[in-house]
Amino acid sequence: MYETDFMEMPTPCRCGTWFDLNDGFPSRSGKFTICEACYDKEVEIEDLEDMIKDYEDMIGDGQNIRENKKELKLLKSK
């Protein structure tokens, strides 16, 4: 007997794992149903992308602060 024999709707994941369709999760694109392990990885990737964006925003703000300080010094010196 195969593992899929005990599933109502056996579904292959892109990673090669088989799961019951009712136990699957939507992929980020919404085009696929994926297993729990792949879903957890996608959530982790999304969290990391959010962190990267936050850091990029902070870096951008830091550059603006430096530029504004320079402009403020120039204005004070006039």
PDB file of C-alpha atoms in Angstrom:
ATOM      1  CA  MET A   1       0.000   0.000   0.000  1.00  0.00           C
ATOM      2  CA  TYR A   2       1.085   3.532  -0.742  1.00  0.00           C
ATOM      3  CA  GLU A   3       0.817   6.500   1.588  1.00  0.00           C
ATOM      4  CA  THR A   4      -1.633   8.084  -0.841  1.00  0.00           C
ATOM      5  CA  ASP A   5      -4.042   5.150  -0.464  1.00  0.00           C
ATOM      6  CA  PHE A   6      -5.244   6.628   2.839  1.00  0.00           C
ATOM      7  CA  MET A   7      -5.949  10.078   1.412  1.00  0.00           C
ATOM      8  CA  GLU A   8      -9.287  11.214   0.072  1.00  0.00           C
ATOM      9  CA  MET A   9      -7.765  13.569  -2.493  1.00  0.00           C
ATOM     10  CA  PRO A  10      -4.013  12.894  -2.844  1.00  0.00           C
ATOM     11  CA  THR A  11      -2.232  15.955  -4.189  1.00  0.00           C
ATOM     12  CA  PRO A  12       1.440  16.340  -5.142  1.00  0.00           C
ATOM     13  CA  CYS A  13       3.318  19.396  -3.945  1.00  0.00           C
ATOM     14  CA  ARG A  14       5.973  21.061  -6.088  1.00  0.00           C
ATOM     15  CA  CYS A  15       8.572  19.704  -3.632  1.00  0.00           C
ATOM     16  CA  GLY A  16       7.481  16.126  -4.352  1.00  0.00           C
ATOM     17  CA  THR A  17       5.585  15.531  -1.110  1.00  0.00           C
ATOM     18  CA  TRP A  18       2.078  14.115  -1.310  1.00  0.00           C
ATOM     19  CA  PHE A  19      -0.654  15.523   0.932  1.00  0.00           C
ATOM     20  CA  ASP A  20      -4.412  15.418   1.156  1.00  0.00           C
ATOM     21  CA  LEU A  21      -5.888  18.369  -0.729  1.00  0.00           C
ATOM     22  CA  ASN A  22      -7.873  19.449   2.352  1.00  0.00           C
ATOM     23  CA  ASP A  23      -4.585  19.742   4.281  1.00  0.00           C
ATOM     24  CA  GLY A  24      -2.943  21.988   1.680  1.00  0.00           C
ATOM     25  CA  PHE A  25      -2.312  25.724   1.675  1.00  0.00           C
ATOM     26  CA  PRO A  26      -2.446  28.303  -1.123  1.00  0.00           C
ATOM     27  CA  SER A  27       0.901  29.375  -2.527  1.00  0.00           C
ATOM     28  CA  ARG A  28       1.880  33.055  -2.446  1.00  0.00           C
ATOM     29  CA  SER A  29       0.891  33.405  -6.080  1.00  0.00           C
ATOM     30  CA  GLY A  30      -2.423  31.690  -5.387  1.00  0.00           C
ATOM     31  CA  LYS A  31      -1.930  29.449  -8.406  1.00  0.00           C
ATOM     32  CA  PHE A  32      -0.957  26.287  -6.516  1.00  0.00           C
ATOM     33  CA  THR A  33      -1.915  24.311  -3.468  1.00  0.00           C
ATOM     34  CA  ILE A  34       1.189  23.411  -1.495  1.00  0.00           C
ATOM     35  CA  CYS A  35       2.091  21.271   1.518  1.00  0.00           C
ATOM     36  CA  GLU A  36       2.490  22.701   5.016  1.00  0.00           C
ATOM     37  CA  ALA A  37       6.307  22.619   4.910  1.00  0.00           C
ATOM     38  CA  CYS A  38       6.410  24.647   1.679  1.00  0.00           C
ATOM     39  CA  TYR A  39       3.808  27.051   3.070  1.00  0.00           C
ATOM     40  CA  ASP A  40       5.939  27.580   6.184  1.00  0.00           C
ATOM     41  CA  LYS A  41       8.938  28.337   3.951  1.00  0.00           C
ATOM     42  CA  GLU A  42       6.907  30.827   1.925  1.00  0.00           C
ATOM     43  CA  VAL A  43       5.769  32.577   5.117  1.00  0.00           C
ATOM     44  CA  GLU A  44       9.395  32.726   6.302  1.00  0.00           C
ATOM     45  CA  ILE A  45      10.473  34.197   2.948  1.00  0.00           C
ATOM     46  CA  GLU A  46       7.686  36.780   3.132  1.00  0.00           C
ATOM     47  CA  ASP A  47       8.745  37.762   6.661  1.00  0.00           C
ATOM     48  CA  LEU A  48      12.370  38.144   5.528  1.00  0.00           C
ATOM     49  CA  GLU A  49      11.307  40.254   2.538  1.00  0.00           C
ATOM     50  CA  ASP A  50       9.324  42.503   4.903  1.00  0.00           C
ATOM     51  CA  MET A  51      12.371  42.870   7.171  1.00  0.00           C
ATOM     52  CA  ILE A  52      14.572  43.744   4.193  1.00  0.00           C
ATOM     53  CA  LYS A  53      12.086  46.399   3.077  1.00  0.00           C
ATOM     54  CA  ASP A  54      11.978  47.839   6.599  1.00  0.00           C
ATOM     55  CA  TYR A  55      15.795  48.025   6.690  1.00  0.00           C
ATOM     56  CA  GLU A  56      15.878  49.618   3.244  1.00  0.00           C
ATOM     57  CA  ASP A  57      13.358  52.210   4.427  1.00  0.00           C
ATOM     58  CA  MET A  58      15.455  52.921   7.538  1.00  0.00           C
ATOM     59  CA  ILE A  59      18.582  53.317   5.431  1.00  0.00           C
ATOM     60  CA  GLY A  60      16.729  55.704   3.135  1.00  0.00           C
ATOM     61  CA  ASP A  61      15.525  57.711   6.118  1.00  0.00           C
ATOM     62  CA  GLY A  62      19.054  57.809   7.526  1.00  0.00           C
ATOM     63  CA  GLN A  63      20.408  59.286   4.313  1.00  0.00           C
ATOM     64  CA  ASN A  64      17.674  61.903   4.336  1.00  0.00           C
ATOM     65  CA  ILE A  65      18.541  62.799   7.926  1.00  0.00           C
ATOM     66  CA  ARG A  66      22.205  63.312   7.009  1.00  0.00           C
ATOM     67  CA  GLU A  67      21.271  65.448   4.013  1.00  0.00           C
ATOM     68  CA  ASN A  68      18.854  67.497   6.118  1.00  0.00           C
ATOM     69  CA  LYS A  69      21.529  68.068   8.781  1.00  0.00           C
ATOM     70  CA  LYS A  70      23.932  69.334   6.115  1.00  0.00           C
ATOM     71  CA  GLU A  71      21.284  71.690   4.755  1.00  0.00           C
ATOM     72  CA  LEU A  72      20.479  72.888   8.284  1.00  0.00           C
ATOM     73  CA  LYS A  73      24.173  73.654   8.924  1.00  0.00           C
ATOM     74  CA  LEU A  74      24.348  75.585   5.681  1.00  0.00           C
ATOM     75  CA  LEU A  75      21.254  77.585   6.600  1.00  0.00           C
ATOM     76  CA  LYS A  76      22.619  78.324  10.079  1.00  0.00           C
ATOM     77  CA  SER A  77      25.911  79.494   8.633  1.00  0.00           C
ATOM     78  CA  LYS A  78      24.203  82.098   6.407  1.00  0.00           C
TER      79      LYS A  78
END
